[in-house]
């Protein structure tokens, strides 16, 4: 889901028709149960891992900007809250700015990112909550020649973002283990069809990816695209 509410009606219609349904990645604004189960990313852990990474670049008084907070997406709120709470404990005195964005336009997101990058004082760290915001922030840093001066820590992954991580434009990605999510979803559907009990909610831990570990077996298995 890319919205907490919009998909609720079609999901309820599927359940009423007796169709086993698995919500993968981000939760919906309804509770699992019966033939509805969730296999979701641990968004609190995503925020914590990002904060722990960010803390290594920060000192009291530095500014951190959080880009892409969307009140329509529960995962973005959970990630941002966990990030702020953890970072405040690790580095007291940090200044945090939140920039909300409910648009799917990369152009609009890039405008916001450029305004943040050009602000005074400039942020030491950018924390982006989704792939769209990460692409926009990366481009804004490149356009303003701030790559390296401002650290970009991002949520989620895609092939182009992994390329930018390898080249140094992105410091780190807190990636969802999408392979394990998909595997778990299929196993649970199979169990439901056989009438076997399944967990109503499976929470899959994310992985912090850096240039140092991107080629490790654990990370490569999580990023496997040959489904």
PDB file of N, CA and C in Angstrom, residues 12 17 38 42 45 49 53 65 68 70 78 94-96 100 103 105 128 130 139 145 152 171 174 190 200 214 223:
ATOM      1  N   UNK A  12     -11.348  -5.437   1.808  1.00  0.00           N
ATOM      2  CA  UNK A  12     -12.530  -5.991   2.479  1.00  0.00           C
ATOM      3  C   UNK A  12     -13.403  -6.782   1.514  1.00  0.00           C
ATOM      4  N   UNK A  17     -15.209 -12.204  -0.197  1.00  0.00           N
ATOM      5  CA  UNK A  17     -15.286 -13.251  -1.219  1.00  0.00           C
ATOM      6  C   UNK A  17     -14.500 -14.499  -0.824  1.00  0.00           C
ATOM      7  N   UNK A  38      -0.627  -9.595   7.676  1.00  0.00           N
ATOM      8  CA  UNK A  38       0.371  -8.596   7.306  1.00  0.00           C
ATOM      9  C   UNK A  38       1.759  -9.232   7.335  1.00  0.00           C
ATOM     10  N   UNK A  42       9.841  -3.734   9.571  1.00  0.00           N
ATOM     11  CA  UNK A  42       9.922  -3.174  10.929  1.00  0.00           C
ATOM     12  C   UNK A  42      10.318  -1.705  10.798  1.00  0.00           C
ATOM     13  N   UNK A  45      12.463  -0.146  13.618  1.00  0.00           N
ATOM     14  CA  UNK A  45      13.875  -0.512  13.478  1.00  0.00           C
ATOM     15  C   UNK A  45      14.528   0.281  12.349  1.00  0.00           C
ATOM     16  N   UNK A  49      17.897   2.353  13.072  1.00  0.00           N
ATOM     17  CA  UNK A  49      19.146   2.105  12.341  1.00  0.00           C
ATOM     18  C   UNK A  49      19.651   3.372  11.653  1.00  0.00           C
ATOM     19  N   UNK A  53      23.168   5.443  12.462  1.00  0.00           N
ATOM     20  CA  UNK A  53      24.128   5.797  11.407  1.00  0.00           C
ATOM     21  C   UNK A  53      24.356   7.307  11.380  1.00  0.00           C
ATOM     22  N   UNK A  65      17.583  17.169   8.536  1.00  0.00           N
ATOM     23  CA  UNK A  65      16.310  17.357   7.840  1.00  0.00           C
ATOM     24  C   UNK A  65      15.713  16.005   7.488  1.00  0.00           C
ATOM     25  N   UNK A  68       9.959  13.808   3.338  1.00  0.00           N
ATOM     26  CA  UNK A  68       8.999  12.824   2.851  1.00  0.00           C
ATOM     27  C   UNK A  68       7.995  12.354   3.875  1.00  0.00           C
ATOM     28  N   UNK A  70       4.713  11.718   5.312  1.00  0.00           N
ATOM     29  CA  UNK A  70       3.386  11.709   4.689  1.00  0.00           C
ATOM     30  C   UNK A  70       2.380  11.167   5.697  1.00  0.00           C
ATOM     31  N   UNK A  78       5.948   6.312  11.489  1.00  0.00           N
ATOM     32  CA  UNK A  78       6.661   5.441  12.426  1.00  0.00           C
ATOM     33  C   UNK A  78       8.168   5.590  12.269  1.00  0.00           C
ATOM     34  N   UNK A  94      20.510  18.245  18.933  1.00  0.00           N
ATOM     35  CA  UNK A  94      20.353  18.250  17.478  1.00  0.00           C
ATOM     36  C   UNK A  94      19.110  19.061  17.112  1.00  0.00           C
ATOM     37  N   UNK A  95      19.223  19.830  16.036  1.00  0.00           N
ATOM     38  CA  UNK A  95      18.069  20.539  15.483  1.00  0.00           C
ATOM     39  C   UNK A  95      17.460  19.683  14.375  1.00  0.00           C
ATOM     40  N   UNK A  96      16.163  19.441  14.454  1.00  0.00           N
ATOM     41  CA  UNK A  96      15.510  18.599  13.459  1.00  0.00           C
ATOM     42  C   UNK A  96      14.433  19.382  12.728  1.00  0.00           C
ATOM     43  N   UNK A 100       7.010  17.797   5.110  1.00  0.00           N
ATOM     44  CA  UNK A 100       5.955  16.880   4.676  1.00  0.00           C
ATOM     45  C   UNK A 100       5.793  16.930   3.162  1.00  0.00           C
ATOM     46  N   UNK A 103       2.761  14.473  -2.231  1.00  0.00           N
ATOM     47  CA  UNK A 103       2.767  14.370  -3.687  1.00  0.00           C
ATOM     48  C   UNK A 103       3.647  13.211  -4.135  1.00  0.00           C
ATOM     49  N   UNK A 105       5.054  13.451  -7.108  1.00  0.00           N
ATOM     50  CA  UNK A 105       5.875  14.113  -8.115  1.00  0.00           C
ATOM     51  C   UNK A 105       7.313  14.235  -7.637  1.00  0.00           C
ATOM     52  N   UNK A 128      15.817  10.565   4.282  1.00  0.00           N
ATOM     53  CA  UNK A 128      14.682  10.476   3.364  1.00  0.00           C
ATOM     54  C   UNK A 128      13.887   9.209   3.656  1.00  0.00           C
ATOM     55  N   UNK A 130      11.472   7.602   1.775  1.00  0.00           N
ATOM     56  CA  UNK A 130      11.031   6.700   0.712  1.00  0.00           C
ATOM     57  C   UNK A 130      11.912   6.889  -0.513  1.00  0.00           C
ATOM     58  N   UNK A 139      19.474  14.150  -6.297  1.00  0.00           N
ATOM     59  CA  UNK A 139      19.604  15.085  -7.403  1.00  0.00           C
ATOM     60  C   UNK A 139      19.846  16.505  -6.912  1.00  0.00           C
ATOM     61  N   UNK A 145      26.058  20.831  -5.784  1.00  0.00           N
ATOM     62  CA  UNK A 145      27.443  20.451  -5.479  1.00  0.00           C
ATOM     63  C   UNK A 145      27.663  20.246  -3.982  1.00  0.00           C
ATOM     64  N   UNK A 152      23.595  11.824   3.080  1.00  0.00           N
ATOM     65  CA  UNK A 152      22.260  11.345   2.719  1.00  0.00           C
ATOM     66  C   UNK A 152      22.080   9.914   3.207  1.00  0.00           C
ATOM     67  N   UNK A 171      25.072   7.844   1.401  1.00  0.00           N
ATOM     68  CA  UNK A 171      25.903   7.219   2.430  1.00  0.00           C
ATOM     69  C   UNK A 171      25.421   5.816   2.749  1.00  0.00           C
ATOM     70  N   UNK A 174      18.670   2.082   4.463  1.00  0.00           N
ATOM     71  CA  UNK A 174      18.051   1.131   5.384  1.00  0.00           C
ATOM     72  C   UNK A 174      17.013   0.381   4.559  1.00  0.00           C
ATOM     73  N   UNK A 190      -0.119 -20.185   1.239  1.00  0.00           N
ATOM     74  CA  UNK A 190      -0.215 -21.639   1.090  1.00  0.00           C
ATOM     75  C   UNK A 190      -0.801 -22.275   2.354  1.00  0.00           C
ATOM     76  N   UNK A 200      -0.817 -13.660  12.355  1.00  0.00           N
ATOM     77  CA  UNK A 200      -1.560 -12.554  11.763  1.00  0.00           C
ATOM     78  C   UNK A 200      -0.637 -11.443  11.294  1.00  0.00           C
ATOM     79  N   UNK A 214      27.708  -3.872   1.054  1.00  0.00           N
ATOM     80  CA  UNK A 214      26.724  -4.081  -0.008  1.00  0.00           C
ATOM     81  C   UNK A 214      26.940  -5.383  -0.763  1.00  0.00           C
ATOM     82  N   UNK A 223      18.678  -8.491  -1.362  1.00  0.00           N
ATOM     83  CA  UNK A 223      18.449  -7.665  -2.558  1.00  0.00           C
ATOM     84  C   UNK A 223      18.181  -8.486  -3.800  1.00  0.00           C
TER      85      UNK A 223
END
